[in-house]
Amino acid sequence: MKIAILSDIHSNGDALDAVLENAQAEGAEAWWCLGDIVGYGAEPDKVVDRVRELGAVTVAGNHDWAACGLVSTRMFNRHAAFAADWTARHTNAQNLKWLAGLPLVERRENARLVHATPSAPAEWNYCMMIEDAVLEMEAFDELVCMIGHSHYPGVFEKDGEDIRYTRAAELRLRAGRRYLANVGSVGQPRDGDPRAAYASYETDTGLLRHVRVTYDVEAAQAKILAAGLPPFLASRLAAGD
Ligand SMILES: [Fe+2]
């Protein structure tokens, strides 16, 4: 089965459209969504509707729950807090209820799905360094844990006691090892590449691919500015940071 894994869409409908078109053309048969569907961008209802229509296996992100009032924005920077408040006021009640009901963790196909980290899904920690991955690798027993949150695609691979990190575009997951895979961000990439990011995973072969898709950044920026959201949230899309 070929699965498209999307994370951190962040209300960017233009980026999501481009990713869905690409993944459908590549033959995606199932969809996993790792949270932060909303927050930052201008089209929360559009992206939530799309994810719901896909029937994606979905976990909650901190921005999803911030929009529902389930996560405090005290730890958010001022742009993120403003966007969370805006999102709460511009998302329909049905979609807010759906976001509020999302689980923190899902398990499918020998994979664990969580927005932030498997060791403490509700703490919204970041796993960026090998030192962080040492603890996280012990927190799940599936072959792979798929994560988002940092908006930075890359994979930690545990082989025996060794843990390596790779940003290779393709990696074959091997039985007997363990993987923590960050699929990057559809709607607000932060690795210096403004193209939308998602991952494709073939369960039969173990092939995990990081995919980048060009989308209409200017259209997404214009919607953010027209909505009265902070201009920084528009300008950063062009820089991919
Ligand atoms: Fe995010």
Coordinates of N, CA and C and ligand atoms in Angstrom, one line a residue:
M1 N 0.8 -1.2 0.0 CA 0.0 0.0 0.0 C 0.9 1.2 0.0
K2 N 0.5 2.2 -0.8 CA 1.2 3.5 -0.9 C 0.5 4.6 -0.1
I3 N 1.1 5.1 0.9 CA 0.5 6.1 1.8 C 1.1 7.4 1.6
A4 N 0.3 8.5 1.5 CA 0.8 9.8 1.5 C 0.7 10.4 2.9
I5 N 1.8 10.9 3.5 CA 1.8 11.4 4.9 C 2.0 12.9 4.9
L6 N 1.0 13.6 5.4 CA 1.0 15.1 5.4 C 1.1 15.6 6.8
S7 N 1.8 16.6 7.0 CA 1.8 17.3 8.3 C 1.9 18.8 8.2
D8 N 1.5 19.5 9.2 CA 1.7 20.9 9.3 C 1.2 21.6 8.0
I9 N -0.1 21.4 7.7 CA -0.7 22.0 6.5 C -0.9 23.5 6.8
H10 N -1.2 23.8 8.1 CA -1.3 25.2 8.6 C -2.2 26.1 7.7
S11 N -3.4 25.6 7.4 CA -4.4 26.4 6.7 C -3.9 27.0 5.4
N12 N -3.0 26.3 4.7 CA -2.5 26.7 3.4 C -3.1 25.9 2.4
G13 N -4.3 26.4 1.9 CA -5.1 25.6 0.9 C -4.4 25.4 -0.4
D14 N -3.6 26.4 -0.8 CA -2.9 26.3 -2.1 C -1.8 25.2 -2.1
A15 N -1.1 25.2 -1.0 CA 0.0 24.2 -0.8 C -0.7 22.8 -0.7
L16 N -1.8 22.7 0.0 CA -2.5 21.4 0.1 C -3.0 20.9 -1.2
D17 N -3.6 21.8 -2.0 CA -4.1 21.4 -3.3 C -3.0 20.8 -4.2
A18 N -1.8 21.5 -4.2 CA -0.7 21.0 -5.0 C -0.2 19.6 -4.5
V19 N -0.1 19.4 -3.2 CA 0.3 18.2 -2.6 C -0.7 17.0 -2.9
L20 N -1.9 17.3 -2.8 CA -2.9 16.3 -3.1 C -2.9 15.9 -4.6
E21 N -2.7 16.8 -5.4 CA -2.7 16.5 -6.9 C -1.4 15.7 -7.1
N22 N -0.3 16.0 -6.6 CA 0.9 15.3 -6.8 C 0.8 13.9 -6.2
A23 N 0.3 13.7 -5.0 CA 0.2 12.4 -4.4 C -0.8 11.5 -5.1
Q24 N -1.9 12.1 -5.6 CA -2.9 11.3 -6.3 C -2.3 10.8 -7.6
A25 N -1.5 11.7 -8.3 CA -0.9 11.3 -9.6 C 0.2 10.2 -9.3
E26 N 0.8 10.2 -8.1 CA 1.8 9.2 -7.8 C 1.2 7.9 -7.3
G27 N -0.2 7.9 -7.2 CA -0.9 6.6 -6.8 C -1.1 6.4 -5.3
A28 N -1.2 7.5 -4.6 CA -1.5 7.3 -3.1 C -2.8 6.6 -2.9
E29 N -2.8 5.6 -2.0 CA -4.0 4.8 -1.7 C -4.6 5.1 -0.4
A30 N -3.8 5.7 0.5 CA -4.2 6.0 1.8 C -3.6 7.3 2.3
W31 N -4.1 7.9 3.3 CA -3.6 9.2 3.7 C -3.5 9.3 5.2
W32 N -2.3 9.7 5.7 CA -2.1 10.0 7.1 C -1.9 11.5 7.3
C33 N -2.4 12.0 8.3 CA -2.2 13.5 8.6 C -1.7 13.6 10.0
L34 N -0.6 14.3 10.2 CA 0.1 14.4 11.5 C -0.2 15.6 12.3
G35 N -1.3 16.3 11.9 CA -1.7 17.5 12.8 C -1.1 18.8 12.3
D36 N -1.5 19.9 13.1 CA -1.3 21.3 12.7 C -1.9 21.5 11.3
I37 N -3.2 21.0 11.2 CA -3.9 21.3 10.0 C -4.2 22.8 9.8
V38 N -4.5 23.4 11.0 CA -4.8 24.9 10.9 C -3.7 25.7 11.7
G39 N -4.0 27.0 11.7 CA -3.0 27.9 12.3 C -2.1 28.5 11.3
Y40 N -1.8 29.8 11.4 CA -0.9 30.6 10.5 C -1.6 31.0 9.2
G41 N -2.2 30.1 8.4 CA -2.7 30.5 7.1 C -4.2 30.9 7.2
A42 N -4.7 31.2 5.9 CA -6.0 31.9 5.8 C -7.2 31.0 5.5
E43 N -6.9 29.7 5.3 CA -8.0 28.9 4.8 C -8.3 27.6 5.7
P44 N -8.6 27.9 7.0 CA -8.8 26.7 7.9 C -9.9 25.8 7.5
D45 N -11.1 26.3 7.1 CA -12.2 25.4 6.8 C -11.9 24.6 5.5
K46 N -11.3 25.3 4.5 CA -10.9 24.5 3.3 C -10.0 23.3 3.6
V47 N -9.0 23.5 4.4 CA -8.0 22.4 4.6 C -8.6 21.3 5.5
V48 N -9.4 21.8 6.5 CA -10.0 20.7 7.3 C -11.0 19.9 6.5
D49 N -11.8 20.6 5.7 CA -12.8 19.9 4.8 C -12.0 18.9 4.0
R50 N -10.9 19.3 3.4 CA -10.2 18.4 2.5 C -9.7 17.1 3.2
V51 N -9.1 17.4 4.4 CA -8.5 16.2 5.2 C -9.7 15.3 5.6
R52 N -10.8 15.9 6.0 CA -11.9 15.0 6.3 C -12.5 14.2 5.1
E53 N -12.5 14.9 4.0 CA -13.0 14.2 2.8 C -12.1 13.0 2.4
L54 N -10.8 13.2 2.6 CA -9.8 12.2 2.3 C -10.0 10.9 3.2
G55 N -10.6 11.1 4.3 CA -10.7 10.0 5.3 C -9.3 9.8 5.9
A56 N -8.5 10.8 6.0 CA -7.1 10.6 6.5 C -7.1 10.1 7.9
V57 N -6.2 9.2 8.2 CA -6.0 8.9 9.7 C -5.2 10.1 10.2
T58 N -5.8 10.7 11.2 CA -5.3 12.0 11.6 C -5.1 12.1 13.1
V59 N -4.0 12.8 13.5 CA -3.7 13.1 14.9 C -3.7 14.6 15.1
A60 N -3.9 15.0 16.4 CA -4.0 16.4 16.7 C -2.6 17.0 16.8
G61 N -2.5 18.3 16.3 CA -1.3 19.1 16.6 C -1.6 20.2 17.6
N62 N -0.6 20.8 18.1 CA -0.8 21.9 19.1 C -1.6 23.1 18.5
H63 N -1.4 23.4 17.2 CA -2.2 24.5 16.7 C -3.7 24.2 16.5
D64 N -3.9 22.9 16.2 CA -5.3 22.4 16.1 C -6.1 22.6 17.4
W65 N -5.4 22.2 18.5 CA -6.0 22.3 19.8 C -6.0 23.7 20.3
A66 N -5.0 24.5 19.9 CA -5.0 25.9 20.3 C -6.2 26.6 19.8
A67 N -6.6 26.3 18.5 CA -7.8 26.9 17.9 C -9.0 26.6 18.6
C68 N -9.1 25.4 19.2 CA -10.2 24.9 20.0 C -10.2 25.3 21.5
G69 N -9.2 26.0 21.9 CA -9.0 26.4 23.3 C -8.6 25.2 24.2
L70 N -8.1 24.1 23.6 CA -7.6 23.0 24.4 C -6.1 23.1 24.7
V71 N -5.4 24.0 24.0 CA -4.0 24.2 24.3 C -3.8 25.7 24.5
S72 N -3.1 26.1 25.6 CA -2.9 27.5 25.8 C -1.9 28.1 24.8
T73 N -2.2 29.3 24.4 CA -1.2 30.0 23.5 C -0.2 30.8 24.3
R74 N -0.1 30.5 25.6 CA 0.9 31.2 26.4 C 2.3 31.0 25.9
M75 N 2.6 29.8 25.4 CA 4.0 29.5 25.0 C 4.1 29.8 23.5
F76 N 3.1 30.3 22.8 CA 3.2 30.6 21.4 C 3.9 32.0 21.2
N77 N 4.6 32.2 20.1 CA 5.1 33.5 19.8 C 3.9 34.4 19.4
R78 N 4.1 35.7 19.3 CA 2.9 36.6 19.2 C 2.2 36.3 17.8
H79 N 2.9 36.0 16.8 CA 2.3 35.7 15.5 C 1.4 34.5 15.6
A80 N 1.9 33.4 16.2 CA 1.2 32.2 16.3 C 0.0 32.3 17.2
A81 N 0.1 33.1 18.3 CA -1.0 33.3 19.2 C -2.1 34.1 18.5
F82 N -1.7 35.2 17.7 CA -2.7 35.9 17.0 C -3.4 35.0 16.0
A83 N -2.6 34.2 15.3 CA -3.2 33.3 14.3 C -4.2 32.3 14.9
A84 N -3.8 31.8 16.1 CA -4.7 30.8 16.8 C -6.0 31.5 17.1
D85 N -6.0 32.7 17.6 CA -7.2 33.4 17.9 C -8.0 33.7 16.7
W86 N -7.3 34.1 15.6 CA -8.0 34.3 14.3 C -8.7 33.0 13.8
T87 N -7.9 31.9 13.9 CA -8.4 30.7 13.4 C -9.7 30.2 14.2
A88 N -9.7 30.5 15.5 CA -10.8 30.1 16.4 C -12.1 30.9 15.9
R89 N -11.9 32.1 15.4 CA -13.0 32.9 14.9 C -13.4 32.7 13.5
H90 N -12.5 32.0 12.7 CA -12.8 31.8 11.3 C -12.9 30.4 10.9
T91 N -13.2 29.5 11.8 CA -13.4 28.1 11.5 C -14.8 27.7 11.9
N92 N -15.5 26.9 11.1 CA -16.9 26.6 11.5 C -16.9 25.7 12.7
A93 N -18.1 25.7 13.4 CA -18.2 25.0 14.6 C -18.0 23.5 14.5
Q94 N -18.5 23.0 13.3 CA -18.3 21.5 13.1 C -16.9 21.1 12.9
N95 N -16.1 22.0 12.2 CA -14.7 21.6 12.0 C -13.9 21.8 13.3
L96 N -14.3 22.8 14.1 CA -13.6 23.0 15.4 C -13.9 21.8 16.3
K97 N -15.1 21.3 16.3 CA -15.5 20.1 17.1 C -14.7 18.9 16.6
W98 N -14.5 18.8 15.3 CA -13.8 17.6 14.8 C -12.3 17.7 15.2
L99 N -11.7 18.9 15.1 CA -10.3 19.1 15.5 C -10.2 18.8 17.0
A100 N -11.1 19.2 17.8 CA -11.0 19.0 19.3 C -11.1 17.5 19.6
G101 N -11.7 16.7 18.7 CA -11.9 15.3 19.0 C -10.8 14.4 18.5
L102 N -9.8 15.0 17.8 CA -8.7 14.2 17.3 C -7.9 13.5 18.4
P103 N -7.4 12.3 18.1 CA -6.5 11.7 19.1 C -5.1 12.2 19.0
L104 N -4.3 12.0 20.1 CA -2.9 12.4 20.0 C -2.0 11.4 19.3
V105 N -2.5 10.1 19.3 CA -1.6 9.0 18.8 C -2.5 8.1 18.0
E106 N -2.0 7.6 16.9 CA -2.6 6.6 16.1 C -1.6 5.5 15.8
R107 N -2.0 4.3 15.5 CA -1.2 3.2 15.1 C -1.7 2.5 13.9
R108 N -0.9 2.4 12.8 CA -1.4 1.8 11.6 C -0.1 1.2 10.9
E109 N -0.3 0.0 10.3 CA 0.7 -0.6 9.4 C 2.1 -0.6 10.1
N110 N 2.2 -1.1 11.3 CA 3.5 -1.1 12.0 C 4.2 0.3 12.1
A111 N 3.3 1.3 12.1 CA 3.8 2.7 12.3 C 3.0 3.4 13.4
R112 N 3.7 4.3 14.1 CA 3.0 5.1 15.1 C 3.0 6.5 14.5
L113 N 1.8 7.2 14.7 CA 1.7 8.5 14.2 C 1.4 9.5 15.4
V114 N 2.3 10.6 15.4 CA 2.1 11.5 16.5 C 2.6 12.9 16.0
H115 N 2.0 14.0 16.4 CA 2.5 15.3 15.9 C 3.9 15.6 16.4
A116 N 4.1 15.6 17.7 CA 5.4 16.1 18.2 C 6.4 15.0 18.6
T117 N 6.2 14.3 19.7 CA 7.1 13.2 20.1 C 6.4 12.1 20.6
P118 N 6.8 10.8 20.4 CA 6.1 9.7 20.9 C 6.3 9.5 22.5
S119 N 7.3 10.1 23.1 CA 7.5 9.9 24.5 C 6.5 10.8 25.3
A120 N 6.1 11.9 24.8 CA 5.2 12.8 25.5 C 4.3 13.6 24.5
P121 N 3.4 12.9 23.8 CA 2.6 13.5 22.7 C 2.0 14.9 23.1
A122 N 1.6 15.0 24.4 CA 0.9 16.2 24.8 C 1.8 17.4 25.3
E123 N 3.1 17.1 25.2 CA 4.0 18.1 25.7 C 4.5 19.0 24.6
W124 N 4.3 18.6 23.3 CA 4.7 19.3 22.1 C 6.2 19.7 22.2
N125 N 7.0 18.7 22.5 CA 8.5 18.9 22.4 C 8.9 18.7 21.0
Y126 N 10.2 19.1 20.8 CA 10.8 18.9 19.4 C 11.9 17.9 19.5
C127 N 11.9 17.0 18.5 CA 13.0 16.1 18.4 C 13.9 16.5 17.2
M128 N 15.0 17.2 17.5 CA 15.8 17.8 16.5 C 17.2 17.1 16.4
M129 N 17.7 16.7 17.6 CA 19.1 16.2 17.7 C 19.1 14.7 18.0
I130 N 20.3 14.1 17.7 CA 20.5 12.7 18.0 C 20.2 12.5 19.5
E131 N 20.6 13.4 20.3 CA 20.4 13.2 21.8 C 18.9 13.1 22.1
D132 N 18.1 13.9 21.4 CA 16.6 13.8 21.6 C 16.1 12.5 21.2
A133 N 16.7 12.0 20.1 CA 16.1 10.8 19.4 C 16.4 9.5 20.3
V134 N 17.5 9.6 21.1 CA 17.8 8.4 22.0 C 16.6 8.0 22.8
L135 N 16.0 9.0 23.5 CA 14.9 8.8 24.4 C 13.7 8.4 23.5
E136 N 13.4 9.1 22.4 CA 12.2 8.9 21.7 C 12.2 7.5 21.0
M137 N 13.3 7.0 20.7 CA 13.4 5.7 20.0 C 12.9 4.6 21.0
E138 N 13.0 4.8 22.3 CA 12.5 3.8 23.3 C 11.0 4.0 23.6
A139 N 10.4 5.0 23.0 CA 9.0 5.3 23.3 C 8.0 4.7 22.4
F140 N 8.4 3.9 21.4 CA 7.5 3.2 20.6 C 8.1 1.9 20.2
D141 N 7.2 0.9 19.8 CA 7.7 -0.4 19.4 C 7.4 -0.8 18.0
E142 N 6.8 0.2 17.2 CA 6.6 -0.1 15.8 C 7.9 0.1 15.0
L143 N 7.9 -0.2 13.7 CA 9.1 -0.1 12.9 C 9.4 1.4 12.8
V144 N 8.4 2.3 12.7 CA 8.6 3.7 12.4 C 7.6 4.5 13.2
C145 N 8.1 5.7 13.7 CA 7.2 6.7 14.2 C 7.3 7.9 13.3
M146 N 6.1 8.3 12.8 CA 6.0 9.4 11.9 C 5.7 10.6 12.7
I147 N 6.4 11.7 12.5 CA 6.2 12.9 13.3 C 6.2 14.2 12.3
G148 N 5.8 15.3 12.9 CA 5.9 16.6 12.2 C 6.4 17.6 13.2
H149 N 5.7 18.7 13.3 CA 5.9 19.7 14.4 C 7.1 20.7 14.1
S150 N 8.3 20.2 13.8 CA 9.4 21.1 13.5 C 9.4 21.7 12.1
H151 N 8.6 21.1 11.2 CA 8.6 21.6 9.8 C 9.9 21.3 9.1
Y152 N 10.6 20.3 9.6 CA 12.0 20.1 9.1 C 12.1 18.6 8.7
P153 N 12.0 18.3 7.4 CA 12.0 16.8 7.1 C 13.4 16.2 7.3
G154 N 13.3 14.9 7.8 CA 14.5 14.2 8.0 C 14.2 12.9 8.8
V155 N 15.1 12.0 8.8 CA 14.9 10.7 9.5 C 16.0 10.3 10.4
F156 N 15.7 9.9 11.6 CA 16.6 9.3 12.6 C 16.5 7.8 12.3
E157 N 17.6 7.1 12.2 CA 17.6 5.6 12.0 C 18.4 5.0 13.2
K158 N 17.8 4.0 13.9 CA 18.5 3.3 14.9 C 18.8 1.9 14.4
D159 N 20.1 1.6 14.5 CA 20.6 0.3 14.0 C 21.5 -0.2 15.1
G160 N 21.0 -1.2 15.9 CA 21.7 -1.6 17.1 C 21.7 -0.5 18.1
E161 N 22.9 -0.1 18.6 CA 22.9 1.0 19.5 C 23.2 2.4 18.8
D162 N 23.5 2.3 17.5 CA 23.8 3.5 16.7 C 22.5 4.2 16.3
I163 N 22.6 5.6 16.4 CA 21.5 6.4 15.8 C 22.1 7.3 14.8
R164 N 21.6 7.3 13.6 CA 22.1 8.2 12.6 C 20.9 9.1 12.2
Y165 N 21.3 10.3 11.5 CA 20.3 11.2 11.0 C 20.5 11.4 9.5
T166 N 19.5 11.3 8.7 CA 19.7 11.5 7.3 C 18.6 12.4 6.7
R167 N 19.0 13.3 5.8 CA 18.0 14.1 5.0 C 17.9 13.6 3.6
A168 N 18.4 12.4 3.4 CA 18.3 11.8 2.0 C 16.8 11.8 1.6
A169 N 16.6 12.0 0.3 CA 15.3 12.1 -0.3 C 14.6 10.8 -0.2
E170 N 15.3 9.7 -0.2 CA 14.7 8.3 -0.2 C 15.4 7.5 0.8
L171 N 14.7 6.6 1.4 CA 15.3 5.7 2.4 C 14.4 4.4 2.5
R172 N 15.0 3.3 2.5 CA 14.3 2.0 2.6 C 14.3 1.6 4.1
L173 N 13.2 1.5 4.7 CA 13.1 1.1 6.1 C 13.3 -0.4 6.2
R174 N 14.2 -0.8 7.1 CA 14.5 -2.2 7.2 C 14.0 -2.8 8.5
A175 N 13.5 -4.0 8.4 CA 13.0 -4.7 9.6 C 14.2 -4.9 10.6
G176 N 14.0 -4.8 11.9 CA 15.1 -4.9 12.8 C 15.7 -3.6 13.2
R177 N 15.5 -2.6 12.4 CA 16.0 -1.2 12.8 C 14.7 -0.5 13.3
R178 N 15.0 0.8 13.7 CA 13.8 1.6 14.1 C 14.0 3.0 13.6
Y179 N 12.9 3.6 13.2 CA 13.0 4.9 12.5 C 12.1 5.9 13.2
L180 N 12.5 7.2 13.2 CA 11.7 8.3 13.6 C 11.8 9.3 12.4
A181 N 10.7 9.4 11.7 CA 10.7 10.1 10.5 C 9.9 11.4 10.5
N182 N 10.5 12.5 10.3 CA 9.8 13.8 10.2 C 9.5 14.0 8.8
V183 N 8.2 14.2 8.5 CA 7.7 14.3 7.1 C 7.8 15.7 6.6
G184 N 8.1 16.7 7.4 CA 8.2 18.1 7.0 C 6.8 18.7 6.9
S185 N 6.7 19.9 6.4 CA 5.5 20.7 6.4 C 4.9 21.0 5.1
V186 N 3.6 20.7 4.9 CA 2.9 21.0 3.6 C 2.9 22.5 3.5
G187 N 2.4 23.2 4.5 CA 2.0 24.6 4.4 C 2.9 25.7 4.9
Q188 N 4.0 25.3 5.6 CA 4.9 26.3 6.0 C 6.3 25.7 6.2
P189 N 7.0 25.3 5.1 CA 8.3 24.7 5.3 C 9.3 25.6 5.9
R190 N 10.2 25.1 6.7 CA 11.2 25.9 7.4 C 12.6 25.4 7.2
D191 N 12.8 24.7 6.2 CA 14.2 24.2 5.9 C 14.9 24.9 4.8
G192 N 14.4 26.1 4.5 CA 15.0 26.9 3.5 C 14.5 26.6 2.0
D193 N 13.6 25.6 1.9 CA 13.1 25.2 0.6 C 11.6 25.6 0.7
P194 N 11.1 26.6 -0.1 CA 9.7 27.0 0.1 C 8.7 26.0 -0.5
R195 N 9.1 25.0 -1.2 CA 8.2 24.1 -1.8 C 7.5 23.3 -0.7
A196 N 6.2 22.9 -0.9 CA 5.5 22.1 0.0 C 6.1 20.7 0.2
A197 N 6.1 20.2 1.4 CA 6.7 18.9 1.7 C 5.7 17.9 2.1
Y198 N 5.9 16.7 1.7 CA 5.1 15.6 2.3 C 6.0 14.3 2.1
A199 N 5.5 13.2 2.7 CA 6.3 11.9 2.5 C 5.4 10.9 1.9
S200 N 6.0 10.0 1.1 CA 5.3 8.9 0.5 C 5.9 7.6 1.1
Y201 N 5.1 6.7 1.5 CA 5.6 5.5 2.2 C 4.9 4.2 1.6
E202 N 5.7 3.3 1.1 CA 5.2 2.1 0.5 C 5.4 1.0 1.5
T203 N 4.3 0.5 2.1 CA 4.4 -0.5 3.2 C 5.0 -1.8 2.7
D204 N 4.8 -2.2 1.4 CA 5.3 -3.5 0.9 C 6.9 -3.5 0.8
T205 N 7.4 -2.4 0.4 CA 8.9 -2.3 0.1 C 9.6 -1.6 1.2
G206 N 8.9 -0.8 2.1 CA 9.5 0.0 3.1 C 10.1 1.3 2.6
L207 N 9.8 1.6 1.3 CA 10.4 2.8 0.7 C 9.7 4.1 1.2
L208 N 10.5 4.9 1.9 CA 10.0 6.2 2.4 C 10.7 7.3 1.5
R209 N 9.8 8.1 0.9 CA 10.4 9.2 0.1 C 9.9 10.6 0.6
H210 N 10.8 11.5 0.7 CA 10.4 12.9 0.9 C 10.2 13.6 -0.4
V211 N 9.0 14.2 -0.5 CA 8.6 14.8 -1.8 C 8.4 16.3 -1.6
R212 N 8.9 17.0 -2.6 CA 8.7 18.5 -2.6 C 7.8 18.9 -3.8
V213 N 6.9 19.8 -3.6 CA 6.0 20.2 -4.6 C 5.9 21.7 -4.7
T214 N 6.1 22.2 -5.9 CA 5.9 23.7 -6.1 C 4.5 24.0 -6.1
Y215 N 4.1 25.2 -5.4 CA 2.8 25.6 -5.4 C 2.7 27.1 -5.5
D216 N 1.5 27.7 -5.6 CA 1.4 29.1 -5.8 C 1.5 29.9 -4.5
V217 N 2.8 30.1 -4.1 CA 3.1 30.8 -2.9 C 2.4 32.2 -2.8
E218 N 2.5 32.9 -3.9 CA 1.9 34.3 -4.0 C 0.4 34.3 -3.7
A219 N -0.3 33.3 -4.1 CA -1.7 33.2 -3.9 C -2.0 33.0 -2.4
A220 N -1.2 32.1 -1.7 CA -1.3 31.9 -0.3 C -1.0 33.1 0.5
Q221 N 0.1 33.8 0.0 CA 0.5 35.1 0.7 C -0.6 36.1 0.6
A222 N -1.2 36.3 -0.6 CA -2.3 37.3 -0.8 C -3.5 37.0 0.2
K223 N -3.8 35.8 0.4 CA -4.9 35.4 1.2 C -4.6 35.7 2.7
I224 N -3.4 35.5 3.1 CA -3.0 35.8 4.5 C -3.0 37.3 4.7
L225 N -2.6 38.1 3.8 CA -2.6 39.6 3.9 C -4.0 40.1 3.9
A226 N -4.8 39.5 3.0 CA -6.2 40.0 2.9 C -7.0 39.6 4.2
A227 N -6.6 38.6 4.8 CA -7.3 38.2 6.1 C -6.9 39.0 7.3
G228 N -5.9 39.8 7.1 CA -5.5 40.7 8.2 C -4.6 39.9 9.2
L229 N -4.0 38.8 8.7 CA -3.1 38.0 9.6 C -1.7 38.7 9.5
P230 N -0.8 38.4 10.4 CA 0.5 39.1 10.4 C 1.3 39.0 9.1
P231 N 1.8 40.1 8.5 CA 2.5 40.0 7.2 C 3.7 39.0 7.3
F232 N 4.3 38.8 8.4 CA 5.4 37.9 8.6 C 5.0 36.5 8.2
L233 N 3.7 36.1 8.4 CA 3.3 34.8 8.1 C 3.2 34.6 6.6
A234 N 3.0 35.7 5.9 CA 3.1 35.6 4.4 C 4.5 35.6 3.9
S235 N 5.3 36.5 4.4 CA 6.7 36.7 3.8 C 7.5 35.4 4.0
R236 N 7.3 34.7 5.2 CA 8.1 33.6 5.5 C 7.8 32.4 4.5
L237 N 6.7 32.4 3.9 CA 6.4 31.3 2.9 C 7.3 31.3 1.7
A238 N 7.7 32.6 1.3 CA 8.5 32.7 0.1 C 10.0 32.2 0.5
A239 N 10.4 32.5 1.7 CA 11.7 32.1 2.1 C 11.8 30.6 2.5
G240 N 10.7 30.1 2.9 CA 10.7 28.7 3.4 C 11.4 28.6 4.7
D241 N 11.2 29.6 5.6 CA 11.9 29.5 6.9 C 10.9 29.8 8.0
Ligands
FE1 FE 3.3 23.2 13.0

